[in-house]
CSV table of C-alpha atoms in Angstrom, one decimal:
chain,number,residue,atom,x,y,z
A,1,MET,CA,150.2,-112.8,-41.0
A,2,SER,CA,153.8,-110.8,-40.2
A,3,ASP,CA,153.4,-107.7,-37.4
A,4,ILE,CA,156.5,-105.9,-38.1
A,5,PHE,CA,155.5,-103.2,-35.7
A,6,GLY,CA,154.2,-105.3,-33.1
A,7,GLU,CA,158.1,-107.4,-33.5
A,8,VAL,CA,160.3,-104.6,-33.9
A,9,LEU,CA,158.3,-103.2,-30.4
A,10,GLN,CA,159.0,-106.4,-28.7
A,11,ARG,CA,162.3,-106.7,-30.0
A,12,ALA,CA,163.1,-103.3,-28.1
A,13,PHE,CA,161.5,-104.3,-24.7
A,14,ALA,CA,163.7,-107.2,-25.1
A,15,GLU,CA,167.3,-105.2,-25.9
A,16,ARG,CA,166.4,-103.7,-22.8
A,17,GLY,CA,165.5,-107.0,-20.3
A,18,PHE,CA,161.7,-106.9,-20.9
A,19,ARG,CA,159.6,-110.1,-21.8
A,20,THR,CA,156.9,-109.0,-23.5
A,21,THR,CA,153.1,-111.2,-25.0
A,22,MET,CA,151.1,-110.2,-27.0
A,23,ILE,CA,147.3,-109.6,-25.4
A,24,GLU,CA,145.5,-108.0,-28.4
A,25,TRP,CA,147.0,-106.3,-31.5
A,26,ASP,CA,147.2,-103.0,-29.5
A,27,THR,CA,147.9,-104.6,-25.5
A,28,LEU,CA,151.7,-106.1,-24.8
A,29,GLU,CA,152.1,-107.4,-21.6
A,30,ILE,CA,155.3,-107.1,-19.9
A,31,THR,CA,157.8,-108.5,-17.0
A,32,LYS,CA,160.8,-108.0,-15.8
A,33,PRO,CA,162.1,-110.2,-13.0
A,34,GLY,CA,161.5,-108.4,-9.4
A,35,MET,CA,158.4,-106.4,-11.4
A,36,ASP,CA,155.1,-106.8,-11.7
A,37,PRO,CA,153.4,-107.7,-14.8
A,38,TRP,CA,152.4,-104.5,-16.8
A,39,THR,CA,150.3,-103.9,-19.8
A,40,ILE,CA,150.2,-101.1,-22.3
A,41,HIS,CA,148.4,-99.7,-25.0
A,42,ILE,CA,150.5,-99.4,-28.5
A,43,ASP,CA,147.7,-97.6,-30.5
A,44,ALA,CA,149.6,-94.6,-30.8
A,45,PHE,CA,153.1,-96.4,-31.6
A,46,ARG,CA,151.2,-98.3,-34.2
A,47,GLN,CA,149.7,-95.0,-35.9
A,48,SER,CA,153.1,-93.4,-35.5
A,49,ALA,CA,154.8,-96.4,-37.0
A,50,SER,CA,152.8,-96.7,-39.7
A,51,VAL,CA,153.9,-93.2,-41.1
A,52,ASN,CA,157.4,-93.6,-41.1
A,53,SER,CA,160.2,-95.8,-43.0
A,54,ARG,CA,160.5,-98.7,-42.2
A,55,ALA,CA,164.4,-98.1,-41.5
A,56,GLU,CA,162.8,-95.8,-38.8
A,57,LEU,CA,161.2,-98.7,-36.9
A,58,PRO,CA,163.9,-99.4,-34.6
A,59,ARG,CA,164.4,-95.8,-33.6
A,60,LEU,CA,160.9,-95.0,-32.6
A,61,ALA,CA,160.5,-98.7,-30.9
A,62,ALA,CA,164.0,-97.4,-28.8
A,63,ASP,CA,162.0,-94.4,-28.0
A,64,TYR,CA,159.0,-95.9,-27.5
A,65,VAL,CA,160.4,-98.4,-24.9
A,66,GLU,CA,161.8,-95.7,-23.4
A,67,ARG,CA,159.2,-93.5,-22.5
A,68,ALA,CA,157.2,-96.5,-21.8
A,69,VAL,CA,159.6,-98.1,-19.4
A,70,ALA,CA,159.9,-94.3,-17.3
A,71,ALA,CA,156.3,-94.0,-17.4
A,72,PHE,CA,156.4,-97.4,-15.8
A,73,THR,CA,158.9,-96.4,-13.1
A,74,ARG,CA,156.3,-93.3,-12.1
A,75,ASP,CA,153.5,-95.6,-11.7
A,76,THR,CA,155.9,-98.5,-9.6
A,77,ALA,CA,156.5,-94.4,-7.5
A,78,GLY,CA,153.3,-94.3,-6.3
A,79,ILE,CA,149.6,-93.9,-6.7
A,80,ASP,CA,149.4,-90.1,-5.0
A,81,GLU,CA,151.8,-88.9,-8.5
A,82,ILE,CA,149.5,-90.2,-10.5
A,83,LEU,CA,146.4,-88.1,-8.2
A,84,ALA,CA,148.7,-85.5,-8.3
A,85,ALA,CA,149.1,-85.4,-11.7
A,86,GLY,CA,144.9,-86.1,-12.6
A,87,GLN,CA,146.3,-88.6,-14.5
A,88,LEU,CA,143.7,-91.5,-13.5
A,89,ARG,CA,141.0,-92.4,-16.6
A,90,LEU,CA,138.0,-94.6,-17.7
A,91,ARG,CA,138.2,-96.8,-21.0
A,92,LEU,CA,135.1,-99.4,-21.3
A,93,TYR,CA,136.4,-103.4,-22.8
A,94,HIS,CA,134.5,-105.7,-23.7
A,95,PRO,CA,134.9,-108.3,-20.9
A,96,ASP,CA,136.7,-110.9,-23.0
A,97,ASP,CA,139.5,-108.2,-24.3
A,98,LEU,CA,140.9,-108.6,-21.2
A,99,GLY,CA,141.1,-112.6,-20.1
A,100,ASP,CA,143.5,-113.0,-17.6
A,101,LEU,CA,144.1,-110.0,-16.7
A,102,ARG,CA,140.8,-108.4,-15.6
A,103,ASP,CA,141.7,-109.8,-11.4
A,104,SER,CA,144.9,-107.9,-12.2
A,105,LEU,CA,143.0,-104.8,-12.8
A,106,VAL,CA,141.0,-102.2,-11.5
A,107,ALA,CA,138.1,-103.1,-13.1
A,108,ARG,CA,134.5,-104.1,-13.0
A,109,PRO,CA,131.3,-104.4,-14.2
A,110,LEU,CA,129.2,-101.5,-16.0
A,111,ALA,CA,126.8,-103.8,-17.8
A,112,PRO,CA,126.2,-107.5,-19.1
A,113,GLY,CA,128.9,-107.1,-21.5
A,114,LEU,CA,130.8,-104.0,-20.8
A,115,LEU,CA,134.0,-103.7,-18.1
A,116,GLU,CA,134.6,-100.4,-16.8
A,117,THR,CA,138.9,-100.6,-16.1
A,118,VAL,CA,140.4,-97.3,-14.5
A,119,VAL,CA,143.7,-96.7,-16.7
A,120,ILE,CA,146.6,-94.0,-16.4
A,121,ASP,CA,146.7,-91.5,-19.4
A,122,TYR,CA,150.2,-90.9,-21.2
A,123,PRO,CA,150.4,-88.8,-23.5
A,124,GLU,CA,151.0,-91.5,-26.0
A,125,SER,CA,149.9,-94.0,-24.6
A,126,LEU,CA,147.6,-95.1,-21.6
A,127,SER,CA,148.4,-97.7,-19.2
A,128,PRO,CA,145.5,-100.2,-17.2
A,129,LEU,CA,145.8,-99.0,-12.9
A,130,GLN,CA,146.9,-103.0,-11.7
A,131,ARG,CA,145.4,-103.0,-8.0
A,132,SER,CA,148.6,-103.3,-6.6
A,133,ALA,CA,149.4,-99.9,-7.2
A,134,LEU,CA,146.5,-98.6,-5.4
A,135,GLY,CA,148.0,-98.5,-2.5
A,136,ASN,CA,146.0,-97.2,0.4
A,137,LEU,CA,143.7,-95.7,-2.3
A,138,SER,CA,140.2,-97.5,-2.4
A,139,GLU,CA,138.9,-99.2,-5.9
A,140,ASN,CA,135.4,-96.5,-4.9
A,141,GLU,CA,138.4,-93.6,-5.2
A,142,ALA,CA,139.9,-93.9,-8.4
A,143,PHE,CA,136.8,-95.1,-10.1
A,144,GLY,CA,135.9,-91.3,-8.8
A,145,ALA,CA,139.0,-89.9,-9.9
A,146,ALA,CA,138.5,-91.5,-13.2
A,147,ILE,CA,135.3,-91.2,-14.4
A,148,LEU,CA,135.7,-87.1,-12.8
A,149,TRP,CA,139.1,-86.3,-14.2
A,150,SER,CA,137.9,-88.7,-17.8
A,151,LEU,CA,134.9,-86.0,-17.3
A,152,ASP,CA,136.2,-82.7,-17.1
A,153,ARG,CA,139.8,-83.0,-18.5
A,154,GLU,CA,139.0,-84.5,-21.9
A,155,PRO,CA,136.7,-82.8,-24.9
A,156,HIS,CA,133.3,-83.9,-26.3
A,157,TYR,CA,131.1,-82.8,-28.7
A,158,VAL,CA,127.0,-83.7,-28.6
A,159,GLN,CA,125.4,-83.6,-31.6
A,160,THR,CA,121.8,-84.3,-32.2
A,161,ASP,CA,120.2,-85.8,-35.3
A,162,GLU,CA,117.1,-87.7,-36.7
A,163,VAL,CA,117.5,-91.4,-37.6
A,164,TYR,CA,114.6,-93.0,-39.5
A,165,GLY,CA,112.5,-90.5,-37.9
A,166,VAL,CA,113.9,-90.8,-34.3
A,167,PRO,CA,115.7,-87.9,-32.3
A,168,ILE,CA,119.0,-89.6,-31.5
A,169,THR,CA,121.7,-87.8,-29.4
A,170,TYR,CA,125.7,-88.8,-30.2
A,171,VAL,CA,128.2,-87.7,-27.5
A,172,GLY,CA,131.7,-88.7,-28.8
A,173,GLU,CA,135.6,-87.6,-29.6
A,174,GLN,CA,138.1,-89.0,-30.9
A,175,HIS,CA,139.8,-90.4,-27.9
A,176,ARG,CA,138.8,-93.6,-25.8
A,177,TYR,CA,138.2,-92.1,-22.6
A,178,VAL,CA,134.0,-91.2,-24.2
A,179,SER,CA,132.2,-94.0,-21.9
A,180,ALA,CA,132.2,-92.0,-18.6
A,181,HIS,CA,129.4,-89.2,-20.3
A,182,LEU,CA,127.2,-92.5,-19.4
A,183,HIS,CA,127.7,-91.9,-15.8
A,184,LEU,CA,126.8,-88.1,-16.9
A,185,LEU,CA,123.6,-89.3,-18.7
A,186,LEU,CA,121.0,-87.8,-16.5
A,187,ARG,CA,122.2,-84.6,-18.4
A,188,HIS,CA,122.5,-85.4,-21.3
A,189,VAL,CA,118.7,-85.6,-21.0
A,190,ASN,CA,118.4,-82.4,-19.6
A,191,GLY,CA,116.9,-84.3,-16.6
A,192,HIS,CA,113.6,-85.5,-17.8
A,193,ALA,CA,113.6,-89.2,-18.8
A,194,PRO,CA,110.5,-90.9,-17.7
A,195,PHE,CA,110.7,-93.9,-19.2
A,196,GLY,CA,115.3,-93.8,-19.0
A,197,ALA,CA,116.6,-93.6,-22.9
A,198,LEU,CA,117.9,-96.4,-25.3
A,199,VAL,CA,122.1,-96.0,-25.0
A,200,ALA,CA,124.5,-98.5,-26.8
A,201,VAL,CA,128.9,-98.1,-26.8
A,202,PRO,CA,129.6,-100.0,-30.2
A,203,ILE,CA,133.0,-98.3,-29.8
A,204,PRO,CA,134.8,-96.4,-27.1
A,205,GLU,CA,134.4,-93.0,-29.3
A,206,TYR,CA,130.5,-92.2,-29.3
A,207,VAL,CA,127.6,-92.4,-26.6
A,208,ILE,CA,124.4,-93.4,-28.7
A,209,ILE,CA,121.1,-92.1,-26.8
A,210,HIS,CA,117.4,-91.9,-27.3
A,211,VAL,CA,115.1,-90.4,-24.8
A,212,ILE,CA,112.1,-93.0,-24.4
A,213,GLY,CA,109.1,-90.5,-25.0
A,214,PRO,CA,106.6,-88.8,-27.2
A,215,ASP,CA,108.7,-88.1,-29.9
A,216,ALA,CA,109.1,-91.6,-31.4
A,217,HIS,CA,107.2,-95.6,-30.9
A,218,LEU,CA,109.5,-97.3,-29.0
A,219,PHE,CA,110.0,-100.2,-31.9
A,220,ALA,CA,111.1,-97.6,-34.5
A,221,ALA,CA,113.9,-96.2,-31.6
A,222,MET,CA,115.0,-99.4,-31.2
A,223,GLU,CA,115.6,-100.5,-34.6
A,224,ALA,CA,117.5,-97.1,-35.3
A,225,MET,CA,119.3,-98.2,-32.9
A,226,GLN,CA,120.0,-101.1,-33.0
A,227,ASP,CA,121.2,-100.2,-36.9
A,228,LEU,CA,123.5,-97.5,-35.1
A,229,ALA,CA,125.1,-99.5,-32.7
A,230,ARG,CA,125.5,-103.1,-35.7
A,231,THR,CA,127.3,-100.6,-38.1
A,232,HIS,CA,129.4,-98.3,-35.8
A,233,TYR,CA,130.9,-102.1,-34.0
A,234,GLU,CA,131.4,-103.2,-38.0
A,235,LYS,CA,132.9,-100.3,-38.4
A,236,GLY,CA,135.1,-99.5,-35.2
A,237,GLU,CA,139.1,-100.5,-34.8
A,238,LYS,CA,138.2,-101.0,-31.0
A,239,PRO,CA,134.5,-102.4,-31.4
A,240,LEU,CA,133.0,-102.8,-27.7
A,241,THR,CA,129.3,-104.8,-28.0
A,242,LYS,CA,126.3,-104.5,-30.4
A,243,GLN,CA,124.0,-104.4,-27.5
A,244,VAL,CA,121.6,-102.1,-27.0
A,245,TYR,CA,120.8,-101.0,-23.0
A,246,TRP,CA,117.6,-99.5,-21.4
A,247,TRP,CA,118.6,-97.0,-19.1
A,248,CYS,CA,116.4,-96.5,-16.0
A,249,PRO,CA,117.5,-93.4,-13.6
A,250,GLY,CA,117.3,-94.4,-10.0
A,251,ASP,CA,119.5,-93.9,-6.9
A,252,TYR,CA,122.8,-93.9,-8.6
A,253,GLU,CA,121.0,-91.0,-10.8
A,254,ARG,CA,119.6,-89.1,-7.3
A,255,ILE,CA,123.0,-88.8,-5.7
A,256,PRO,CA,124.3,-85.1,-6.2
A,257,VAL,CA,127.8,-85.7,-9.2
A,258,PRO,CA,130.7,-86.0,-8.0
A,259,ASP,CA,129.2,-87.6,-5.2
A,260,ALA,CA,127.8,-90.9,-7.0
A,261,PHE,CA,131.1,-91.4,-9.3
A,262,HIS,CA,132.8,-92.5,-5.8
A,263,SER,CA,129.6,-93.9,-4.4
A,264,GLY,CA,130.3,-97.4,-5.3
A,265,MET,CA,127.4,-97.6,-7.2
A,266,LEU,CA,126.9,-97.8,-11.0
A,267,PRO,CA,124.1,-96.9,-13.7
A,268,ASP,CA,121.1,-98.9,-14.2
A,269,LEU,CA,121.9,-100.6,-18.1
A,270,ARG,CA,120.0,-103.4,-18.7
A,271,PRO,CA,119.9,-105.3,-22.0
A,272,VAL,CA,117.2,-105.3,-24.5
A,273,GLY,CA,116.9,-105.8,-28.3
A,274,LEU,CA,113.5,-106.5,-30.9
A,275,GLU,CA,113.9,-108.6,-33.5
A,276,PHE,CA,112.1,-107.4,-36.4
A,277,ASP,CA,110.3,-109.5,-39.3
A,278,HIS,CA,108.9,-106.8,-41.6
A,279,GLU,CA,107.1,-108.9,-43.7
A,280,GLU,CA,105.4,-110.2,-40.9
A,281,GLU,CA,105.2,-107.3,-39.7
A,282,THR,CA,106.6,-108.2,-35.6
A,283,ALA,CA,108.9,-107.8,-33.2
A,284,SER,CA,110.1,-110.3,-31.4
A,285,PRO,CA,111.4,-108.9,-27.8
A,286,LEU,CA,114.9,-110.7,-27.8
A,287,THR,CA,115.5,-110.4,-23.6
A,288,PRO,CA,113.3,-110.6,-20.2
A,289,TYR,CA,113.8,-106.4,-19.9
A,290,THR,CA,112.9,-106.2,-23.4
A,291,ASP,CA,109.4,-107.9,-22.4
A,292,ASP,CA,109.2,-105.1,-19.4
A,293,LEU,CA,109.7,-102.4,-21.6
A,294,VAL,CA,107.1,-102.9,-24.2
A,295,ALA,CA,104.9,-103.6,-21.0
A,296,LEU,CA,105.7,-100.1,-19.8
A,297,TRP,CA,105.3,-98.2,-23.2
A,298,MET,CA,102.9,-100.2,-23.9
A,299,GLU,CA,100.5,-99.1,-20.8
A,300,ALA,CA,101.8,-95.1,-21.2
A,301,HIS,CA,100.5,-95.2,-25.2
A,302,PRO,CA,97.2,-97.8,-25.2
């Protein structure tokens, strides 16, 4: 299928002497002799192009390339300028989304099926931070700044609803840095979650939370969370994972904020799930961690 928007943008880069490869629908890898490879996300261009006439596309693409090249020049100017501008953000990916690019980026596994990356935020785009651009900044320092600024400088809302009688909290907004709130789960559960919480991040714009406790049976909560994760994953523009995780507060949460963000440690997120057969009235654990969670729940609720 023809990709008019992608093709016109690639031609505009070629006219400036750059070679491009479309890694994903919204991700371009850009190269030029004597320069390190560079990746950008082109969501903003696609959105702008979609509401303009085809005759306007070459001009829009040329303008976008000019801004992107200027941004790349700023990137290579030094990490100190990026830090001074407070541009680092945290974005979550599925590991398969980055492929071979992963090793060249400031990225780390957060949980099975989830990868955290540090990106540079611009008004109309974002660019993953290359390891080669870190300079004297450590990866832990880069992640710390990205988490802090994603929390402090990006808007979000918190909303609690009931799904199947189960209390569910949503942390969300119309940007792709909301996953930074996984580093602030203790605050979102009001500092009290003796059994932890069920957590899902089906798309970058949402963190979905259920505090495990007396307000709902564990099996009902798991079914509600699995249904929500699956629905958002299937309908989302850039889905991450349908997996539900068991967040277990521990050493990470005992470190004061914001020191925890720079510590190199991570929230403890364990994949869990139940397969329900309503005709047989059974629920089968899908992971070893689910066995542990069910046993803990049953012991506390005989």
